[in-house]
Amino acid sequence: MNAERLLKIGITCYPSIGGSGVIATTLGKELAQRGHEVHFISYERPFRLPTNTPRIHFHPVAINDYGLFKYPDYTLPLSVKMAEVSRNHQLDILHVHYAVPHATAAILSRCMLLPEQQPKIVTTLHGTDTTLLGRDPGYGPAILHALTQSDAVTTVSDYLKIETRRVIGFEGPIEVIHNFYDPGSPSRSRAEMRRELGVGDEVMILHSSNLRPTKRIDLLLETVARIRPRQSFKLVILAGGSFEPFSDDVHRLGLEDNIIVRESVFDMDDYLQAADIGLITSENESFCLSILEAMSFGHPSVATRVGGIPEVVKDGVTGLLVPFGDPDQLARAVEKLIQNVTLREVLGLSAKSQAQEKFSADVIVPRYEKLYRAQFTN
Ligand code: GMT
């Protein structure tokens, strides 16, 4: 195969709000802009996937609800659709994001195809597919099997590579390709956005996540409850899930005037440009895309020193890292950035240049293209 040949690439990901879906969708858009033909295969159109865009196609997977099954099955119809799209569009590559069940479905789809119809399968592990499901005896062996059968495996951080070896016992090659983010063009100005949110001269702290247990929203709220003075900040939470279960804690901690919650936000960049500081209190993160999003807009984050976060944030240079589980230390770090405007600006500028130098589409997308093309050499 000619090294510069344009490829036909299938991408499967979770289409709803979540870092792995965002990365997969953005990667697909970038690949299409570079001339490749990209076929998304999932149960819903990924929420950031534009319509009517050259070289981008979406193939929905229909899931029937049979009374016979107590639990609906997605893996089999997904694998059938993957085989159909591979056959009909002569896919070169099938790139699956998040192993469960996508990698297993991809391997199964390959068994349904003649040898000359089979795409090369690239599996990208994103986080809990290793750290949580990899430990589960009901999933671990299936994940190991799918990784072993994949033509290439990538992880989004060095940390996740090490964990994949340790937790799943996968010994084959793993390429670390970090996540990427390029700031878009917000549709509203920073001032408009802050007015709309009711944020005045206070420092706007942003927390954006799916609110799953590992994000430790309890710790996030405990942290902001300890920031003094209370009038110095507003915390905007962009929730990729219902915030309702945390409402009692907001009242208990007397944070009603400090917290603004928005659920299922699609115009992320509008909020990012309005922010000043990011705040992440996670127990574990393979990478933490929302820190990178904040960095791309020139905002430093205060975050816990866990998992792959130190690969994204250089402590004292592009943000501040604090040991996990200590709301007092987290609050002191946030106060430092609230009070010291110069420090905030210096860290923010370094964060932005690190984001461009290490984690931009121009740096990362060619690494995926190279990996795809490497599947056809030798
Ligand atoms: O693994 C998950 O819990 C879900 C996944 C997602 O789809 O958001 O998050 C992981 O992948 C992101 C994108 O690569 C990373 O930024 C997150 O750090 C990672 N989450 C965890 O490791 C908990």
CSV table of C-alpha atoms and ligand atoms in Angstrom, one decimal:
chain,number,residue,atom,x,y,z
A,1,MET,CA,0.0,0.0,0.0
A,2,ASN,CA,1.2,3.5,-0.9
A,3,ALA,CA,2.1,5.3,2.4
A,4,GLU,CA,0.0,8.3,1.4
A,5,ARG,CA,-3.1,6.4,0.2
A,6,LEU,CA,-6.3,7.7,1.6
A,7,LEU,CA,-8.1,5.2,3.8
A,8,LYS,CA,-11.6,4.0,4.5
A,9,ILE,CA,-12.0,4.0,8.2
A,10,GLY,CA,-14.9,2.7,10.4
A,11,ILE,CA,-15.2,4.2,13.9
A,12,THR,CA,-17.3,2.9,16.7
A,13,CYS,CA,-17.7,4.7,20.0
A,14,TYR,CA,-20.2,5.6,22.6
A,15,PRO,CA,-22.2,8.4,21.0
A,16,SER,CA,-23.4,10.2,24.1
A,17,ILE,CA,-21.6,12.8,26.2
A,18,GLY,CA,-18.2,11.4,27.4
A,19,GLY,CA,-14.6,11.9,26.7
A,20,SER,CA,-14.1,8.7,24.6
A,21,GLY,CA,-17.0,9.6,22.3
A,22,VAL,CA,-15.7,13.2,22.0
A,23,ILE,CA,-12.2,12.0,21.0
A,24,ALA,CA,-13.6,9.4,18.5
A,25,THR,CA,-15.9,11.9,16.9
A,26,THR,CA,-13.3,14.7,16.6
A,27,LEU,CA,-10.8,12.2,15.3
A,28,GLY,CA,-13.3,11.1,12.6
A,29,LYS,CA,-14.0,14.7,11.6
A,30,GLU,CA,-10.2,15.5,11.4
A,31,LEU,CA,-9.6,12.3,9.3
A,32,ALA,CA,-12.4,13.3,6.9
A,33,GLN,CA,-10.9,16.8,6.6
A,34,ARG,CA,-7.6,15.1,5.7
A,35,GLY,CA,-9.4,13.3,2.8
A,36,HIS,CA,-10.1,9.9,4.4
A,37,GLU,CA,-13.6,8.3,4.2
A,38,VAL,CA,-15.0,7.8,7.6
A,39,HIS,CA,-17.9,5.6,8.6
A,40,PHE,CA,-19.3,5.9,12.1
A,41,ILE,CA,-21.1,2.8,13.4
A,42,SER,CA,-23.1,3.1,16.6
A,43,TYR,CA,-26.6,3.0,18.1
A,44,GLU,CA,-27.0,6.8,17.8
A,45,ARG,CA,-25.4,9.5,15.9
A,46,PRO,CA,-22.5,10.8,18.0
A,47,PHE,CA,-23.7,14.2,19.4
A,48,ARG,CA,-20.8,16.2,18.0
A,49,LEU,CA,-20.9,14.6,14.6
A,50,PRO,CA,-22.0,17.2,11.9
A,51,THR,CA,-24.5,16.3,9.3
A,52,ASN,CA,-24.0,16.8,5.5
A,53,THR,CA,-20.2,16.8,5.8
A,54,PRO,CA,-18.1,15.4,3.0
A,55,ARG,CA,-16.7,11.9,3.5
A,56,ILE,CA,-18.5,11.4,6.9
A,57,HIS,CA,-21.2,8.7,7.0
A,58,PHE,CA,-23.2,7.3,9.9
A,59,HIS,CA,-24.6,3.7,10.1
A,60,PRO,CA,-27.1,3.2,12.9
A,61,VAL,CA,-27.2,-0.1,14.7
A,62,ALA,CA,-30.9,-1.2,15.2
A,63,ILE,CA,-31.5,-3.0,18.6
A,64,ASN,CA,-34.7,-5.0,18.8
A,65,ASP,CA,-36.3,-5.6,22.1
A,66,TYR,CA,-37.2,-9.3,22.2
A,67,GLY,CA,-39.4,-10.4,25.1
A,68,LEU,CA,-37.3,-13.6,25.3
A,69,PHE,CA,-34.2,-11.6,26.5
A,70,LYS,CA,-34.2,-10.2,30.0
A,71,TYR,CA,-31.4,-7.8,28.8
A,72,PRO,CA,-31.3,-6.3,25.3
A,73,ASP,CA,-28.2,-7.4,23.4
A,74,TYR,CA,-26.1,-4.8,21.5
A,75,THR,CA,-22.9,-6.7,20.8
A,76,LEU,CA,-24.4,-9.0,18.1
A,77,PRO,CA,-26.3,-6.4,16.1
A,78,LEU,CA,-23.2,-4.2,16.3
A,79,SER,CA,-20.9,-6.9,15.0
A,80,VAL,CA,-23.3,-7.7,12.2
A,81,LYS,CA,-23.5,-4.0,11.2
A,82,MET,CA,-19.6,-3.7,11.4
A,83,ALA,CA,-19.3,-6.7,9.0
A,84,GLU,CA,-21.9,-5.2,6.7
A,85,VAL,CA,-20.2,-1.7,6.6
A,86,SER,CA,-16.8,-3.4,6.2
A,87,ARG,CA,-18.0,-5.5,3.3
A,88,ASN,CA,-20.1,-2.8,1.5
A,89,HIS,CA,-17.6,0.0,1.9
A,90,GLN,CA,-14.3,-2.0,1.8
A,91,LEU,CA,-13.1,-0.6,5.0
A,92,ASP,CA,-9.3,-0.6,5.5
A,93,ILE,CA,-9.5,0.1,9.3
A,94,LEU,CA,-12.1,-0.5,12.0
A,95,HIS,CA,-11.1,1.7,14.9
A,96,VAL,CA,-13.0,1.0,18.1
A,97,HIS,CA,-13.0,3.4,21.1
A,98,TYR,CA,-13.6,1.8,24.5
A,99,ALA,CA,-13.1,-2.0,24.5
A,100,VAL,CA,-16.5,-3.1,25.9
A,101,PRO,CA,-18.3,-4.3,23.9
A,102,HIS,CA,-16.8,-2.6,20.8
A,103,ALA,CA,-13.6,-4.5,20.5
A,104,THR,CA,-15.3,-7.9,21.0
A,105,ALA,CA,-17.9,-6.9,18.4
A,106,ALA,CA,-15.2,-5.9,15.9
A,107,ILE,CA,-13.3,-9.2,16.4
A,108,LEU,CA,-16.6,-11.1,15.9
A,109,SER,CA,-17.5,-9.0,12.8
A,110,ARG,CA,-14.1,-10.1,11.3
A,111,CYS,CA,-15.1,-13.7,11.6
A,112,MET,CA,-18.2,-13.0,9.5
A,113,LEU,CA,-16.0,-11.7,6.6
A,114,LEU,CA,-14.0,-13.3,3.9
A,115,PRO,CA,-10.2,-12.7,4.4
A,116,GLU,CA,-10.1,-10.1,1.6
A,117,GLN,CA,-13.0,-8.2,3.2
A,118,GLN,CA,-11.5,-8.0,6.7
A,119,PRO,CA,-10.4,-4.5,7.9
A,120,LYS,CA,-7.5,-4.1,10.3
A,121,ILE,CA,-8.8,-3.6,13.8
A,122,VAL,CA,-7.5,-0.9,16.0
A,123,THR,CA,-8.6,-0.8,19.7
A,124,THR,CA,-8.2,2.4,21.8
A,125,LEU,CA,-8.6,1.9,25.5
A,126,HIS,CA,-9.9,5.0,27.2
A,127,GLY,CA,-10.0,4.4,31.0
A,128,THR,CA,-12.5,2.3,32.9
A,129,ASP,CA,-12.5,-0.3,30.1
A,130,THR,CA,-9.2,-1.3,31.8
A,131,THR,CA,-9.3,0.1,35.3
A,132,LEU,CA,-12.9,-1.0,36.2
A,133,LEU,CA,-14.1,-3.6,33.6
A,134,GLY,CA,-10.7,-5.1,33.2
A,135,ARG,CA,-10.9,-6.2,36.9
A,136,ASP,CA,-14.3,-7.7,36.5
A,137,PRO,CA,-14.2,-11.5,36.1
A,138,GLY,CA,-17.2,-11.2,33.8
A,139,TYR,CA,-15.4,-8.9,31.4
A,140,GLY,CA,-11.6,-9.2,31.9
A,141,PRO,CA,-11.0,-12.4,29.9
A,142,ALA,CA,-13.2,-11.0,27.0
A,143,ILE,CA,-11.2,-7.7,27.0
A,144,LEU,CA,-7.9,-9.6,27.0
A,145,HIS,CA,-9.1,-11.8,24.1
A,146,ALA,CA,-10.2,-8.8,22.1
A,147,LEU,CA,-6.9,-7.0,22.7
A,148,THR,CA,-4.9,-10.0,21.7
A,149,GLN,CA,-6.9,-10.3,18.5
A,150,SER,CA,-6.7,-6.6,17.6
A,151,ASP,CA,-4.2,-5.6,15.0
A,152,ALA,CA,-3.1,-2.6,17.1
A,153,VAL,CA,-3.9,-1.4,20.6
A,154,THR,CA,-3.6,2.2,21.9
A,155,THR,CA,-4.1,3.8,25.2
A,156,VAL,CA,-4.6,7.5,25.9
A,157,SER,CA,-1.8,7.7,28.5
A,158,ASP,CA,1.3,6.0,29.8
A,159,TYR,CA,-0.5,5.4,33.0
A,160,LEU,CA,-3.3,3.5,31.2
A,161,LYS,CA,-0.7,1.4,29.3
A,162,ILE,CA,0.9,0.3,32.6
A,163,GLU,CA,-2.5,-0.5,34.1
A,164,THR,CA,-3.6,-2.5,31.0
A,165,ARG,CA,-0.5,-4.7,31.4
A,166,ARG,CA,-1.0,-5.0,35.2
A,167,VAL,CA,-4.8,-5.4,35.4
A,168,ILE,CA,-5.6,-7.3,32.2
A,169,GLY,CA,-2.3,-9.0,31.7
A,170,PHE,CA,-2.1,-8.0,28.0
A,171,GLU,CA,1.5,-8.4,26.8
A,172,GLY,CA,1.3,-7.3,23.2
A,173,PRO,CA,2.4,-4.0,21.8
A,174,ILE,CA,0.6,-0.9,23.1
A,175,GLU,CA,1.1,2.5,21.6
A,176,VAL,CA,0.3,5.5,23.8
A,177,ILE,CA,-1.5,8.2,21.8
A,178,HIS,CA,-2.6,11.0,24.1
A,179,ASN,CA,-5.9,12.7,23.7
A,180,PHE,CA,-6.2,16.0,21.8
A,181,TYR,CA,-8.4,19.1,21.7
A,182,ASP,CA,-8.5,22.2,19.5
A,183,PRO,CA,-10.6,25.1,20.7
A,184,GLY,CA,-13.5,25.9,18.4
A,185,SER,CA,-15.1,29.2,17.7
A,186,PRO,CA,-17.6,30.0,20.5
A,187,SER,CA,-20.9,31.5,19.3
A,188,ARG,CA,-21.2,33.9,22.3
A,189,SER,CA,-18.6,36.3,23.7
A,190,ARG,CA,-17.0,35.7,27.1
A,191,ALA,CA,-19.0,38.7,28.5
A,192,GLU,CA,-22.3,37.5,27.0
A,193,MET,CA,-21.8,34.0,28.4
A,194,ARG,CA,-20.9,35.3,31.9
A,195,ARG,CA,-23.9,37.6,31.9
A,196,GLU,CA,-26.1,34.7,30.8
A,197,LEU,CA,-24.8,32.6,33.7
A,198,GLY,CA,-25.1,35.4,36.2
A,199,VAL,CA,-21.3,35.5,36.8
A,200,GLY,CA,-20.0,39.0,37.6
A,201,ASP,CA,-16.5,39.9,38.8
A,202,GLU,CA,-16.2,36.6,40.7
A,203,VAL,CA,-13.7,33.9,39.5
A,204,MET,CA,-15.6,31.3,37.4
A,205,ILE,CA,-14.5,27.8,38.3
A,206,LEU,CA,-15.6,25.2,35.8
A,207,HIS,CA,-16.2,21.5,36.4
A,208,SER,CA,-17.2,19.4,33.4
A,209,SER,CA,-17.8,15.7,33.8
A,210,ASN,CA,-20.2,12.8,33.5
A,211,LEU,CA,-20.6,12.9,37.4
A,212,ARG,CA,-19.8,9.2,37.6
A,213,PRO,CA,-18.6,7.9,41.1
A,214,THR,CA,-14.9,8.2,40.1
A,215,LYS,CA,-15.4,12.0,39.6
A,216,ARG,CA,-16.1,12.3,43.3
A,217,ILE,CA,-18.6,15.1,43.2
A,218,ASP,CA,-18.9,14.8,47.0
A,219,LEU,CA,-15.3,15.9,47.2
A,220,LEU,CA,-15.9,18.7,44.6
A,221,LEU,CA,-18.7,20.1,46.7
A,222,GLU,CA,-16.7,19.7,50.0
A,223,THR,CA,-13.8,21.5,48.3
A,224,VAL,CA,-15.8,24.5,47.1
A,225,ALA,CA,-17.6,24.8,50.5
A,226,ARG,CA,-14.2,25.4,52.0
A,227,ILE,CA,-13.1,28.2,49.7
A,228,ARG,CA,-13.0,31.7,51.3
A,229,PRO,CA,-14.4,34.2,50.8
A,230,ARG,CA,-17.5,32.6,49.4
A,231,GLN,CA,-18.2,35.7,47.4
A,232,SER,CA,-15.0,35.3,45.4
A,233,PHE,CA,-16.2,32.6,43.1
A,234,LYS,CA,-19.0,30.8,41.2
A,235,LEU,CA,-18.7,27.1,40.3
A,236,VAL,CA,-20.3,26.2,37.0
A,237,ILE,CA,-20.9,22.5,36.7
A,238,LEU,CA,-21.4,21.1,33.1
A,239,ALA,CA,-23.1,17.8,33.9
A,240,GLY,CA,-23.1,15.0,31.5
A,241,GLY,CA,-25.7,13.3,33.7
A,242,SER,CA,-28.4,14.2,36.1
A,243,PHE,CA,-27.2,16.5,39.0
A,244,GLU,CA,-30.3,15.8,41.0
A,245,PRO,CA,-28.7,13.2,43.3
A,246,PHE,CA,-26.2,16.0,44.5
A,247,SER,CA,-28.8,18.7,45.2
A,248,ASP,CA,-29.2,17.8,48.9
A,249,ASP,CA,-25.4,18.2,49.4
A,250,VAL,CA,-25.6,21.6,47.8
A,251,HIS,CA,-28.2,22.7,50.3
A,252,ARG,CA,-26.5,21.0,53.2
A,253,LEU,CA,-23.3,22.9,52.4
A,254,GLY,CA,-25.1,26.1,51.9
A,255,LEU,CA,-23.7,26.4,48.3
A,256,GLU,CA,-27.0,27.5,46.6
A,257,ASP,CA,-25.6,30.9,45.6
A,258,ASN,CA,-22.2,29.6,44.4
A,259,ILE,CA,-23.2,26.8,42.1
A,260,ILE,CA,-24.7,26.9,38.6
A,261,VAL,CA,-25.5,23.6,37.0
A,262,ARG,CA,-26.1,23.0,33.3
A,263,GLU,CA,-26.9,19.5,32.0
A,264,SER,CA,-26.3,18.1,28.6
A,265,VAL,CA,-24.4,21.1,27.2
A,266,PHE,CA,-23.4,21.0,23.5
A,267,ASP,CA,-21.8,24.4,23.1
A,268,MET,CA,-18.9,23.5,25.4
A,269,ASP,CA,-16.5,26.1,24.0
A,270,ASP,CA,-18.9,29.0,24.9
A,271,TYR,CA,-18.6,27.9,28.6
A,272,LEU,CA,-14.9,27.2,28.4
A,273,GLN,CA,-14.0,30.7,27.1
A,274,ALA,CA,-16.1,32.2,30.0
A,275,ALA,CA,-14.2,30.3,32.7
A,276,ASP,CA,-11.1,31.2,34.7
A,277,ILE,CA,-10.1,27.9,36.5
A,278,GLY,CA,-10.9,24.2,36.1
A,279,LEU,CA,-11.5,22.0,39.1
A,280,ILE,CA,-11.2,18.2,39.1
A,281,THR,CA,-11.4,16.1,42.2
A,282,SER,CA,-11.4,12.6,40.6
A,283,GLU,CA,-10.3,9.4,42.3
A,284,ASN,CA,-9.0,8.1,39.0
A,285,GLU,CA,-8.6,9.4,35.5
A,286,SER,CA,-6.7,7.9,32.6
A,287,PHE,CA,-6.2,11.3,31.1
A,288,CYS,CA,-9.1,13.8,31.9
A,289,LEU,CA,-10.1,15.5,28.7
A,290,SER,CA,-11.9,18.3,30.5
A,291,ILE,CA,-8.5,19.5,31.9
A,292,LEU,CA,-7.1,19.6,28.4
A,293,GLU,CA,-10.2,21.5,27.2
A,294,ALA,CA,-9.7,24.2,29.9
A,295,MET,CA,-5.9,24.3,29.0
A,296,SER,CA,-6.8,24.9,25.3
A,297,PHE,CA,-8.6,28.0,26.4
A,298,GLY,CA,-5.7,29.2,28.6
A,299,HIS,CA,-7.2,28.2,31.9
A,300,PRO,CA,-5.2,26.4,34.6
A,301,SER,CA,-6.9,23.6,36.6
A,302,VAL,CA,-6.6,22.5,40.1
A,303,ALA,CA,-6.7,18.7,40.0
A,304,THR,CA,-6.0,15.5,42.0
A,305,ARG,CA,-2.6,13.9,41.3
A,306,VAL,CA,-4.1,10.6,40.1
A,307,GLY,CA,-3.8,8.2,37.1
A,308,GLY,CA,-2.7,10.0,33.9
A,309,ILE,CA,-3.5,13.5,35.1
A,310,PRO,CA,0.3,14.3,35.8
A,311,GLU,CA,0.9,13.6,32.1
A,312,VAL,CA,-1.5,16.4,31.2
A,313,VAL,CA,-0.8,18.9,34.0
A,314,LYS,CA,2.7,20.0,35.0
A,315,ASP,CA,2.3,20.9,38.7
A,316,GLY,CA,3.1,24.6,39.2
A,317,VAL,CA,3.7,25.1,35.5
A,318,THR,CA,0.3,24.5,33.8
A,319,GLY,CA,-1.9,24.0,36.8
A,320,LEU,CA,-1.8,22.8,40.4
A,321,LEU,CA,-1.9,19.2,41.5
A,322,VAL,CA,-3.0,18.1,45.0
A,323,PRO,CA,-3.1,14.6,46.6
A,324,PHE,CA,-6.4,12.8,46.2
A,325,GLY,CA,-9.0,13.0,48.9
A,326,ASP,CA,-8.0,16.3,50.7
A,327,PRO,CA,-10.7,19.0,50.2
A,328,ASP,CA,-8.7,21.4,52.4
A,329,GLN,CA,-5.6,21.3,50.2
A,330,LEU,CA,-7.8,21.5,47.1
A,331,ALA,CA,-9.6,24.5,48.5
A,332,ARG,CA,-6.2,26.2,49.4
A,333,ALA,CA,-5.0,25.6,45.8
A,334,VAL,CA,-8.1,27.1,44.3
A,335,GLU,CA,-7.9,30.1,46.7
A,336,LYS,CA,-4.3,30.6,45.5
A,337,LEU,CA,-5.4,30.9,41.9
A,338,ILE,CA,-8.4,33.1,42.8
A,339,GLN,CA,-6.2,35.6,44.8
A,340,ASN,CA,-3.1,35.6,42.6
A,341,VAL,CA,-4.2,36.8,39.2
A,342,THR,CA,-0.7,36.9,37.9
A,343,LEU,CA,-0.1,33.3,38.8
A,344,ARG,CA,-3.4,32.3,37.2
A,345,GLU,CA,-2.4,34.1,34.0
A,346,VAL,CA,1.1,32.7,33.8
A,347,LEU,CA,-0.1,29.1,34.4
A,348,GLY,CA,-2.9,29.7,31.9
A,349,LEU,CA,-0.5,30.8,29.2
A,350,SER,CA,1.8,27.8,29.8
A,351,ALA,CA,-1.3,25.6,29.8
A,352,LYS,CA,-2.4,26.9,26.4
A,353,SER,CA,1.0,26.5,24.8
A,354,GLN,CA,1.4,23.0,26.2
A,355,ALA,CA,-2.0,22.1,24.8
A,356,GLN,CA,-1.0,23.3,21.4
A,357,GLU,CA,2.5,21.7,21.5
A,358,LYS,CA,1.6,18.3,22.9
A,359,PHE,CA,-2.2,17.7,22.6
A,360,SER,CA,-3.5,19.4,19.4
A,361,ALA,CA,-5.1,17.7,16.4
A,362,ASP,CA,-2.1,18.7,14.2
A,363,VAL,CA,0.2,16.7,16.6
A,364,ILE,CA,-2.0,13.7,17.4
A,365,VAL,CA,-4.1,12.9,14.3
A,366,PRO,CA,-1.0,12.2,12.2
A,367,ARG,CA,0.0,9.6,14.8
A,368,TYR,CA,-3.2,7.7,14.2
A,369,GLU,CA,-2.8,8.0,10.5
A,370,LYS,CA,0.7,6.6,10.8
A,371,LEU,CA,-0.6,3.7,13.0
A,372,TYR,CA,-3.3,2.9,10.5
A,373,ARG,CA,-0.9,2.9,7.6
A,374,ALA,CA,1.6,0.8,9.5
A,375,GLN,CA,-0.9,-2.0,9.4
A,376,PHE,CA,-0.4,-2.4,5.7
A,377,THR,CA,3.4,-2.4,5.6
A,378,ASN,CA,5.5,-5.6,5.9
B,1,GMT,O1,-13.7,5.3,31.1
B,1,GMT,C1,-14.7,6.0,31.4
B,1,GMT,O2,-15.1,6.1,32.5
B,1,GMT,C2,-15.4,6.8,30.3
B,1,GMT,C3,-14.5,7.5,29.5
B,1,GMT,C4,-15.3,8.5,28.7
B,1,GMT,O3,-15.9,8.0,27.7
B,1,GMT,O4,-15.4,9.6,29.1
B,1,GMT,O5,-13.5,8.3,30.2
B,1,GMT,C5,-12.2,8.0,30.0
B,1,GMT,O6,-11.8,8.4,28.7
B,1,GMT,C6,-11.6,9.8,28.6
B,1,GMT,C7,-11.2,10.1,27.1
B,1,GMT,O7,-10.0,9.3,26.8
B,1,GMT,C8,-10.5,10.3,29.5
B,1,GMT,O8,-10.3,11.7,29.4
B,1,GMT,C9,-11.0,10.0,31.0
B,1,GMT,O9,-10.0,10.4,31.9
B,1,GMT,C10,-11.3,8.5,31.1
B,1,GMT,N1,-12.0,8.3,32.4
B,1,GMT,C11,-11.4,7.6,33.4
B,1,GMT,O10,-10.3,7.1,33.3
B,1,GMT,C12,-12.2,7.5,34.6
